[in-house]
């Protein structure tokens, strides 16, 4: 087999593509990844909340099952990856506190609490005073909150770096180019052609291109994944040692209808996110985006105005029409999808790797992934894609 031929070729070296490649290589499949910058993508921007419970939304019950299952797999997944690579992933089981700043927010949180309880999830209602006892930096006006000890965090940049290292150790070959076109022969996907004209052949191709997944030339139009970019602007602040511990867990709220969250890392980084904007492939960091995030975060935690602002970035969530991922056979022989993870890419990384490895080796979607078959989207959904 030449270096340009593999059993599995993964298009996209973000965390979803990398975990797919790592798990495939562990199962003995000769695997390659095509991406100009493996370990890049939306994970460079993401805060890394593993928030199956606090990010529960009405109408997303099916997705909840997958999210909860991936959260359940996280401790073992993180330990395996960390032991294998010797890298610290910043995996922190310090929990989350979702708070309300006014009566409307409190009503909204009460509804979320009821939905969590109906769904069998664990969360605890706290008064404003109890919230401040837990997190003394909270604004005095906090009206109440939900304590969710099971919603953890990981550092997505470290996760991506460790996945690159794990892939290398498992023998995954990296082609540091853009995939320009899917190659289809005899009604079957059999590789890609890169932007320098190189033909990479493979028994199976996995399209894991994040928000770009719907744009790969050569994929039959009716089978292009209906994935669109949803921009998120995210800030990084630094907590000087003299202020530590600033926050002991993730703190979040909905302020004026927008989500804001503050994710404190053990190394002093404090991630503040995120906007949610439908602006195509624009990744400009705007004054308005930074202003709104800082304004809302400051209402929650007034002390942030003392902290150095060390980074501003925007990334693109790959959103699908029902906010759930597309996993498994695409409808074209030889082409599988692992995309559309929207707000849950970091959370869904362990289960996505396991599901794709299963499909690649057996041809079948495991039961837990059946609701996420790309085939659930018919022609109507596909025709609503942005041009
Ligand atoms: N899951 C957090 C976000 O997408 O902003």
JSON list of C-alpha atoms in Angstrom, two decimals, residues 207-216 221 223-230 278 280-281 316-327 337-343 374 376-377 381-387:
[
{"chain": "A", "resi": 207, "resn": "UNK", "atom": "CA", "xyz": [-16.06, 13.80, 5.89]},
{"chain": "A", "resi": 208, "resn": "UNK", "atom": "CA", "xyz": [-15.38, 15.60, 9.18]},
{"chain": "A", "resi": 209, "resn": "UNK", "atom": "CA", "xyz": [-14.86, 19.11, 7.89]},
{"chain": "A", "resi": 210, "resn": "UNK", "atom": "CA", "xyz": [-16.78, 21.05, 10.56]},
{"chain": "A", "resi": 211, "resn": "UNK", "atom": "CA", "xyz": [-18.66, 24.03, 9.14]},
{"chain": "A", "resi": 212, "resn": "UNK", "atom": "CA", "xyz": [-16.99, 23.44, 5.72]},
{"chain": "A", "resi": 213, "resn": "UNK", "atom": "CA", "xyz": [-18.43, 19.93, 5.41]},
{"chain": "A", "resi": 214, "resn": "UNK", "atom": "CA", "xyz": [-21.20, 21.01, 3.04]},
{"chain": "A", "resi": 215, "resn": "UNK", "atom": "CA", "xyz": [-18.75, 22.48, 0.54]},
{"chain": "A", "resi": 216, "resn": "UNK", "atom": "CA", "xyz": [-16.59, 19.59, -0.63]},
{"chain": "A", "resi": 221, "resn": "UNK", "atom": "CA", "xyz": [-25.49, 17.71, -4.30]},
{"chain": "A", "resi": 223, "resn": "UNK", "atom": "CA", "xyz": [-25.93, 14.16, -0.27]},
{"chain": "A", "resi": 224, "resn": "UNK", "atom": "CA", "xyz": [-24.01, 17.27, 0.82]},
{"chain": "A", "resi": 225, "resn": "UNK", "atom": "CA", "xyz": [-24.40, 17.55, 4.60]},
{"chain": "A", "resi": 226, "resn": "UNK", "atom": "CA", "xyz": [-26.80, 20.39, 5.52]},
{"chain": "A", "resi": 227, "resn": "UNK", "atom": "CA", "xyz": [-24.30, 22.08, 7.81]},
{"chain": "A", "resi": 228, "resn": "UNK", "atom": "CA", "xyz": [-24.00, 25.85, 8.22]},
{"chain": "A", "resi": 229, "resn": "UNK", "atom": "CA", "xyz": [-21.54, 27.99, 10.20]},
{"chain": "A", "resi": 230, "resn": "UNK", "atom": "CA", "xyz": [-22.70, 29.67, 13.42]},
{"chain": "A", "resi": 278, "resn": "UNK", "atom": "CA", "xyz": [-25.42, 33.57, 11.58]},
{"chain": "A", "resi": 280, "resn": "UNK", "atom": "CA", "xyz": [-21.71, 32.85, 6.94]},
{"chain": "A", "resi": 281, "resn": "UNK", "atom": "CA", "xyz": [-17.97, 32.24, 7.08]},
{"chain": "A", "resi": 316, "resn": "UNK", "atom": "CA", "xyz": [-17.58, 28.62, 13.50]},
{"chain": "A", "resi": 317, "resn": "UNK", "atom": "CA", "xyz": [-19.85, 25.97, 15.01]},
{"chain": "A", "resi": 318, "resn": "UNK", "atom": "CA", "xyz": [-20.99, 23.43, 12.41]},
{"chain": "A", "resi": 319, "resn": "UNK", "atom": "CA", "xyz": [-24.76, 23.56, 12.89]},
{"chain": "A", "resi": 320, "resn": "UNK", "atom": "CA", "xyz": [-27.26, 21.13, 11.42]},
{"chain": "A", "resi": 321, "resn": "UNK", "atom": "CA", "xyz": [-31.02, 21.75, 10.95]},
{"chain": "A", "resi": 322, "resn": "UNK", "atom": "CA", "xyz": [-31.87, 19.94, 14.23]},
{"chain": "A", "resi": 323, "resn": "UNK", "atom": "CA", "xyz": [-28.69, 20.93, 16.14]},
{"chain": "A", "resi": 324, "resn": "UNK", "atom": "CA", "xyz": [-27.62, 17.28, 16.31]},
{"chain": "A", "resi": 325, "resn": "UNK", "atom": "CA", "xyz": [-24.64, 15.67, 14.56]},
{"chain": "A", "resi": 326, "resn": "UNK", "atom": "CA", "xyz": [-24.65, 13.67, 11.35]},
{"chain": "A", "resi": 327, "resn": "UNK", "atom": "CA", "xyz": [-22.94, 10.34, 11.99]},
{"chain": "A", "resi": 337, "resn": "UNK", "atom": "CA", "xyz": [-20.08, 11.71, 7.77]},
{"chain": "A", "resi": 338, "resn": "UNK", "atom": "CA", "xyz": [-18.95, 12.93, 11.18]},
{"chain": "A", "resi": 339, "resn": "UNK", "atom": "CA", "xyz": [-20.08, 16.53, 11.30]},
{"chain": "A", "resi": 340, "resn": "UNK", "atom": "CA", "xyz": [-22.81, 18.94, 12.43]},
{"chain": "A", "resi": 341, "resn": "UNK", "atom": "CA", "xyz": [-21.90, 18.83, 16.14]},
{"chain": "A", "resi": 342, "resn": "UNK", "atom": "CA", "xyz": [-22.89, 22.50, 16.60]},
{"chain": "A", "resi": 343, "resn": "UNK", "atom": "CA", "xyz": [-22.56, 23.50, 20.31]},
{"chain": "A", "resi": 374, "resn": "UNK", "atom": "CA", "xyz": [-27.44, 11.68, 7.89]},
{"chain": "A", "resi": 376, "resn": "UNK", "atom": "CA", "xyz": [-32.83, 11.75, 8.44]},
{"chain": "A", "resi": 377, "resn": "UNK", "atom": "CA", "xyz": [-32.55, 14.87, 6.31]},
{"chain": "A", "resi": 381, "resn": "UNK", "atom": "CA", "xyz": [-33.86, 20.20, 4.50]},
{"chain": "A", "resi": 382, "resn": "UNK", "atom": "CA", "xyz": [-31.08, 19.98, 1.92]},
{"chain": "A", "resi": 383, "resn": "UNK", "atom": "CA", "xyz": [-32.61, 22.64, -0.31]},
{"chain": "A", "resi": 384, "resn": "UNK", "atom": "CA", "xyz": [-32.58, 25.13, 2.61]},
{"chain": "A", "resi": 385, "resn": "UNK", "atom": "CA", "xyz": [-28.77, 25.18, 2.69]},
{"chain": "A", "resi": 386, "resn": "UNK", "atom": "CA", "xyz": [-27.06, 28.52, 2.14]},
{"chain": "A", "resi": 387, "resn": "UNK", "atom": "CA", "xyz": [-25.76, 28.76, -1.43]}
]
